[in-house]
PDB file of C-alpha atoms and ligand atoms in Angstrom:
ATOM      1  CA  MET A   1     208.970 143.967 185.677  1.00  0.00           C
ATOM      2  CA  THR A   2     208.093 145.685 188.878  1.00  0.00           C
ATOM      3  CA  TYR A   3     205.033 146.475 190.476  1.00  0.00           C
ATOM      4  CA  GLU A   4     203.835 149.054 192.901  1.00  0.00           C
ATOM      5  CA  ILE A   5     200.582 150.081 195.314  1.00  0.00           C
ATOM      6  CA  THR A   6     199.712 153.230 193.480  1.00  0.00           C
ATOM      7  CA  PRO A   7     197.738 155.493 195.834  1.00  0.00           C
ATOM      8  CA  ILE A   8     194.529 157.075 194.025  1.00  0.00           C
ATOM      9  CA  ILE A   9     194.889 160.494 195.472  1.00  0.00           C
ATOM     10  CA  LYS A  10     192.647 163.303 194.062  1.00  0.00           C
ATOM     11  CA  ASP A  11     194.179 166.731 193.982  1.00  0.00           C
ATOM     12  CA  GLY A  12     192.757 169.251 196.144  1.00  0.00           C
ATOM     13  CA  LEU A  13     191.274 167.287 198.826  1.00  0.00           C
ATOM     14  CA  PRO A  14     193.514 168.375 202.064  1.00  0.00           C
ATOM     15  CA  GLY A  15     193.350 166.159 204.943  1.00  0.00           C
ATOM     16  CA  PHE A  16     192.503 163.099 202.429  1.00  0.00           C
ATOM     17  CA  THR A  17     196.149 162.374 201.040  1.00  0.00           C
ATOM     18  CA  ASN A  18     196.789 159.093 202.854  1.00  0.00           C
ATOM     19  CA  ILE A  19     193.892 157.780 200.846  1.00  0.00           C
ATOM     20  CA  THR A  20     195.183 154.621 199.456  1.00  0.00           C
ATOM     21  CA  THR A  21     194.215 151.572 197.330  1.00  0.00           C
ATOM     22  CA  ALA A  22     194.862 149.039 200.129  1.00  0.00           C
ATOM     23  CA  PRO A  23     194.329 145.840 200.140  1.00  0.00           C
ATOM     24  CA  PHE A  24     194.350 146.543 196.396  1.00  0.00           C
ATOM     25  CA  LEU A  25     196.945 145.944 193.962  1.00  0.00           C
ATOM     26  CA  LYS A  26     197.250 147.716 190.830  1.00  0.00           C
ATOM     27  CA  ILE A  27     198.238 145.550 187.791  1.00  0.00           C
ATOM     28  CA  GLY A  28     197.877 147.130 184.662  1.00  0.00           C
ATOM     29  CA  GLU A  29     194.575 149.071 184.637  1.00  0.00           C
ATOM     30  CA  GLY A  30     192.833 146.740 187.688  1.00  0.00           C
ATOM     31  CA  TYR A  31     193.003 146.683 191.015  1.00  0.00           C
ATOM     32  CA  TYR A  32     193.054 143.455 193.047  1.00  0.00           C
ATOM     33  CA  TYR A  33     192.768 141.683 196.315  1.00  0.00           C
ATOM     34  CA  ILE A  34     194.983 138.620 195.667  1.00  0.00           C
ATOM     35  CA  GLU A  35     194.564 136.114 199.187  1.00  0.00           C
ATOM     36  CA  THR A  36     197.620 134.417 199.946  1.00  0.00           C
ATOM     37  CA  ASN A  37     196.752 132.662 203.055  1.00  0.00           C
ATOM     38  CA  LEU A  38     193.178 131.723 203.497  1.00  0.00           C
ATOM     39  CA  LYS A  39     191.502 128.869 201.376  1.00  0.00           C
ATOM     40  CA  LYS A  40     187.784 128.972 200.827  1.00  0.00           C
ATOM     41  CA  ASN A  41     185.239 127.367 198.829  1.00  0.00           C
ATOM     42  CA  TRP A  42     183.756 129.242 195.717  1.00  0.00           C
ATOM     43  CA  PHE A  43     180.919 130.771 197.262  1.00  0.00           C
ATOM     44  CA  GLU A  44     182.736 132.061 200.772  1.00  0.00           C
ATOM     45  CA  ALA A  45     185.155 133.680 198.330  1.00  0.00           C
ATOM     46  CA  HIS A  46     182.373 135.469 196.601  1.00  0.00           C
ATOM     47  CA  GLU A  47     181.014 136.599 199.526  1.00  0.00           C
ATOM     48  CA  THR A  48     184.785 137.698 200.934  1.00  0.00           C
ATOM     49  CA  CYS A  49     185.010 140.099 197.782  1.00  0.00           C
ATOM     50  CA  ARG A  50     181.636 141.216 198.404  1.00  0.00           C
ATOM     51  CA  ARG A  51     182.346 142.367 201.706  1.00  0.00           C
ATOM     52  CA  ILE A  52     185.304 144.589 200.564  1.00  0.00           C
ATOM     53  CA  GLY A  53     183.177 146.056 197.694  1.00  0.00           C
ATOM     54  CA  ALA A  54     184.807 143.837 195.198  1.00  0.00           C
ATOM     55  CA  GLU A  55     183.749 140.803 192.611  1.00  0.00           C
ATOM     56  CA  LEU A  56     185.748 137.714 192.178  1.00  0.00           C
ATOM     57  CA  ILE A  57     188.273 138.277 189.218  1.00  0.00           C
ATOM     58  CA  ALA A  58     186.754 138.794 185.609  1.00  0.00           C
ATOM     59  CA  PHE A  59     188.872 138.585 182.510  1.00  0.00           C
ATOM     60  CA  GLU A  60     187.410 140.706 179.626  1.00  0.00           C
ATOM     61  CA  THR A  61     190.754 140.710 177.969  1.00  0.00           C
ATOM     62  CA  ILE A  62     193.477 139.109 176.767  1.00  0.00           C
ATOM     63  CA  GLU A  63     195.838 141.395 178.313  1.00  0.00           C
ATOM     64  CA  GLU A  64     194.066 141.717 181.520  1.00  0.00           C
ATOM     65  CA  TRP A  65     195.029 137.447 181.845  1.00  0.00           C
ATOM     66  CA  LYS A  66     198.473 137.920 180.496  1.00  0.00           C
ATOM     67  CA  LEU A  67     199.202 140.736 183.016  1.00  0.00           C
ATOM     68  CA  VAL A  68     197.894 139.218 185.935  1.00  0.00           C
ATOM     69  CA  ASN A  69     199.588 135.903 185.307  1.00  0.00           C
ATOM     70  CA  GLN A  70     202.473 137.330 184.880  1.00  0.00           C
ATOM     71  CA  TYR A  71     202.595 139.121 188.086  1.00  0.00           C
ATOM     72  CA  LEU A  72     202.002 136.166 189.796  1.00  0.00           C
ATOM     73  CA  ALA A  73     204.381 134.166 187.652  1.00  0.00           C
ATOM     74  CA  ASP A  74     206.923 137.135 188.682  1.00  0.00           C
ATOM     75  CA  MET A  75     205.899 136.974 192.429  1.00  0.00           C
ATOM     76  CA  LYS A  76     206.317 133.041 192.458  1.00  0.00           C
ATOM     77  CA  MET A  77     202.730 133.114 193.368  1.00  0.00           C
ATOM     78  CA  ASP A  78     201.150 130.727 190.530  1.00  0.00           C
ATOM     79  CA  ASP A  79     201.736 127.635 192.201  1.00  0.00           C
ATOM     80  CA  VAL A  80     198.078 127.312 193.803  1.00  0.00           C
ATOM     81  CA  LEU A  81     195.055 127.803 192.374  1.00  0.00           C
ATOM     82  CA  TYR A  82     192.981 131.001 192.488  1.00  0.00           C
ATOM     83  CA  TRP A  83     189.087 131.185 191.965  1.00  0.00           C
ATOM     84  CA  THR A  84     187.915 133.465 189.512  1.00  0.00           C
ATOM     85  CA  SER A  85     184.267 134.740 188.984  1.00  0.00           C
ATOM     86  CA  GLY A  86     183.815 132.026 186.188  1.00  0.00           C
ATOM     87  CA  ASN A  87     181.264 129.355 186.458  1.00  0.00           C
ATOM     88  CA  ASP A  88     178.476 127.606 184.309  1.00  0.00           C
ATOM     89  CA  LEU A  89     176.088 127.192 187.259  1.00  0.00           C
ATOM     90  CA  ALA A  90     172.970 128.966 185.684  1.00  0.00           C
ATOM     91  CA  ASN A  91     173.650 126.756 182.652  1.00  0.00           C
ATOM     92  CA  ASP A  92     175.646 123.633 182.383  1.00  0.00           C
ATOM     93  CA  GLY A  93     178.364 124.122 179.775  1.00  0.00           C
ATOM     94  CA  GLN A  94     178.074 127.778 179.463  1.00  0.00           C
ATOM     95  CA  HIS A  95     180.559 129.437 181.347  1.00  0.00           C
ATOM     96  CA  VAL A  96     180.124 133.042 182.609  1.00  0.00           C
ATOM     97  CA  TRP A  97     181.962 135.375 184.322  1.00  0.00           C
ATOM     98  CA  PHE A  98     179.603 135.886 187.325  1.00  0.00           C
ATOM     99  CA  SER A  99     180.780 139.128 188.445  1.00  0.00           C
ATOM    100  CA  ASN A 100     179.723 140.886 185.263  1.00  0.00           C
ATOM    101  CA  GLY A 101     177.284 138.059 183.486  1.00  0.00           C
ATOM    102  CA  LEU A 102     179.184 138.172 180.315  1.00  0.00           C
ATOM    103  CA  ASN A 103     180.160 134.830 178.344  1.00  0.00           C
ATOM    104  CA  ILE A 104     183.812 133.519 178.870  1.00  0.00           C
ATOM    105  CA  THR A 105     184.769 134.002 175.331  1.00  0.00           C
ATOM    106  CA  LEU A 106     188.634 133.992 175.498  1.00  0.00           C
ATOM    107  CA  ASP A 107     189.214 130.427 174.604  1.00  0.00           C
ATOM    108  CA  GLU A 108     192.850 130.548 174.610  1.00  0.00           C
ATOM    109  CA  ILE A 109     193.040 131.001 178.717  1.00  0.00           C
ATOM    110  CA  TRP A 110     191.575 127.627 178.990  1.00  0.00           C
ATOM    111  CA  TYR A 111     194.004 124.976 179.738  1.00  0.00           C
ATOM    112  CA  PRO A 112     194.102 122.493 177.089  1.00  0.00           C
ATOM    113  CA  GLY A 113     191.117 120.005 177.043  1.00  0.00           C
ATOM    114  CA  GLU A 114     189.262 122.213 179.534  1.00  0.00           C
ATOM    115  CA  PRO A 115     186.564 122.966 180.331  1.00  0.00           C
ATOM    116  CA  ASN A 116     185.788 119.189 180.831  1.00  0.00           C
ATOM    117  CA  ASN A 117     183.031 119.601 183.253  1.00  0.00           C
ATOM    118  CA  GLY A 118     185.013 116.987 185.381  1.00  0.00           C
ATOM    119  CA  VAL A 119     184.409 115.687 189.105  1.00  0.00           C
ATOM    120  CA  GLY A 120     181.700 113.606 187.912  1.00  0.00           C
ATOM    121  CA  GLY A 121     179.820 116.388 185.844  1.00  0.00           C
ATOM    122  CA  SER A 122     180.135 118.318 189.467  1.00  0.00           C
ATOM    123  CA  ALA A 123     182.618 121.025 188.039  1.00  0.00           C
ATOM    124  CA  HIS A 124     181.227 123.990 187.367  1.00  0.00           C
ATOM    125  CA  CYS A 125     183.417 127.005 189.029  1.00  0.00           C
ATOM    126  CA  ASP A 126     186.344 128.016 186.954  1.00  0.00           C
ATOM    127  CA  VAL A 127     190.009 128.327 188.891  1.00  0.00           C
ATOM    128  CA  MET A 128     193.342 130.034 187.338  1.00  0.00           C
ATOM    129  CA  CYS A 129     196.644 128.842 187.482  1.00  0.00           C
ATOM    130  CA  PHE A 130     195.663 125.568 186.639  1.00  0.00           C
ATOM    131  CA  SER A 131     198.594 123.463 185.321  1.00  0.00           C
ATOM    132  CA  ASN A 132     199.435 119.865 184.656  1.00  0.00           C
ATOM    133  CA  GLY A 133     202.788 120.531 183.257  1.00  0.00           C
ATOM    134  CA  GLY A 134     202.094 123.127 180.795  1.00  0.00           C
ATOM    135  CA  PRO A 135     201.153 126.786 180.611  1.00  0.00           C
ATOM    136  CA  THR A 136     198.841 127.641 183.453  1.00  0.00           C
ATOM    137  CA  GLY A 137     195.188 127.862 182.561  1.00  0.00           C
ATOM    138  CA  LEU A 138     191.627 127.986 183.415  1.00  0.00           C
ATOM    139  CA  ASN A 139     189.973 125.063 184.577  1.00  0.00           C
ATOM    140  CA  ASP A 140     186.482 124.021 186.124  1.00  0.00           C
ATOM    141  CA  THR A 141     186.264 122.076 189.061  1.00  0.00           C
ATOM    142  CA  TYR A 142     183.789 121.210 192.190  1.00  0.00           C
ATOM    143  CA  CYS A 143     183.057 124.503 193.647  1.00  0.00           C
ATOM    144  CA  TYR A 144     183.288 123.128 197.306  1.00  0.00           C
ATOM    145  CA  ASN A 145     186.862 122.722 196.553  1.00  0.00           C
ATOM    146  CA  MET A 146     189.027 125.100 199.218  1.00  0.00           C
ATOM    147  CA  MET A 147     190.983 127.611 197.012  1.00  0.00           C
ATOM    148  CA  ARG A 148     192.528 130.738 197.320  1.00  0.00           C
ATOM    149  CA  TYR A 149     190.760 133.239 195.387  1.00  0.00           C
ATOM    150  CA  ILE A 150     191.402 136.684 193.649  1.00  0.00           C
ATOM    151  CA  CYS A 151     189.043 139.768 194.095  1.00  0.00           C
ATOM    152  CA  GLU A 152     188.780 142.733 191.259  1.00  0.00           C
ATOM    153  CA  ALA A 153     187.768 146.314 192.512  1.00  0.00           C
ATOM    154  CA  PRO A 154     185.567 148.063 190.223  1.00  0.00           C
ATOM    155  CA  GLN A 155     187.113 150.399 187.943  1.00  0.00           C
ATOM    156  CA  PRO A 156     187.344 153.961 189.699  1.00  0.00           C
ATOM    157  CA  LYS A 157     185.105 155.998 187.535  1.00  0.00           C
ATOM    158  CA  THR A 158     184.501 159.808 188.636  1.00  0.00           C
ATOM    159  CA  ALA A 159     184.122 159.618 191.793  1.00  0.00           C
ATOM    160  CA  ALA A 160     185.386 162.654 193.868  1.00  0.00           C
ATOM    161  CA  PHE A 161     187.778 160.678 195.757  1.00  0.00           C
ATOM    162  CA  ILE A 162     188.027 156.556 196.516  1.00  0.00           C
ATOM    163  CA  VAL A 163     187.736 154.964 199.939  1.00  0.00           C
ATOM    164  CA  TRP A 164     188.254 151.325 200.424  1.00  0.00           C
TER     165      TRP A 164
HETATM  166 CA1  LIG B   1     188.892 142.264 184.997  1.00  0.00          CA
HETATM  167 CA1  LIG B   2     188.041 120.743 184.805  1.00  0.00          CA
END
């Protein structure tokens, strides 16, 4: 499987032909920024995504989950944990995608036995690429743990052109 950064170039905009989606990477239908170096707590990760006009990643479909995980596996980047927008900070035990407020309804993306509200009941933020030997999945953990993170850009709609 190959991947490329696809520039979004609107026809008929002379002078704007160098507009690209950087720092976002297109995977499937989504645009993502994958932090490969810095580790931050969940809140700092959220703030960092907001500063680039994005949100921590949310998985609305199993296809999106599979594509992003496949990308991380193909790039050998699935051996570390990444913050998603998932958390149950508002209501303990009710995990939502903080970026869109929707319940996490894809039960199959959780690592077996998760979410378990571990860390003495203080596990409220959700990381992906968690593995304890099996295939990677989502895991609730302590929000102040330092993790890498993945931001997701809003879907381009009908803007005349897009500058990130
Ligand atoms: Ca998404
Ligand atoms: Ca957990």
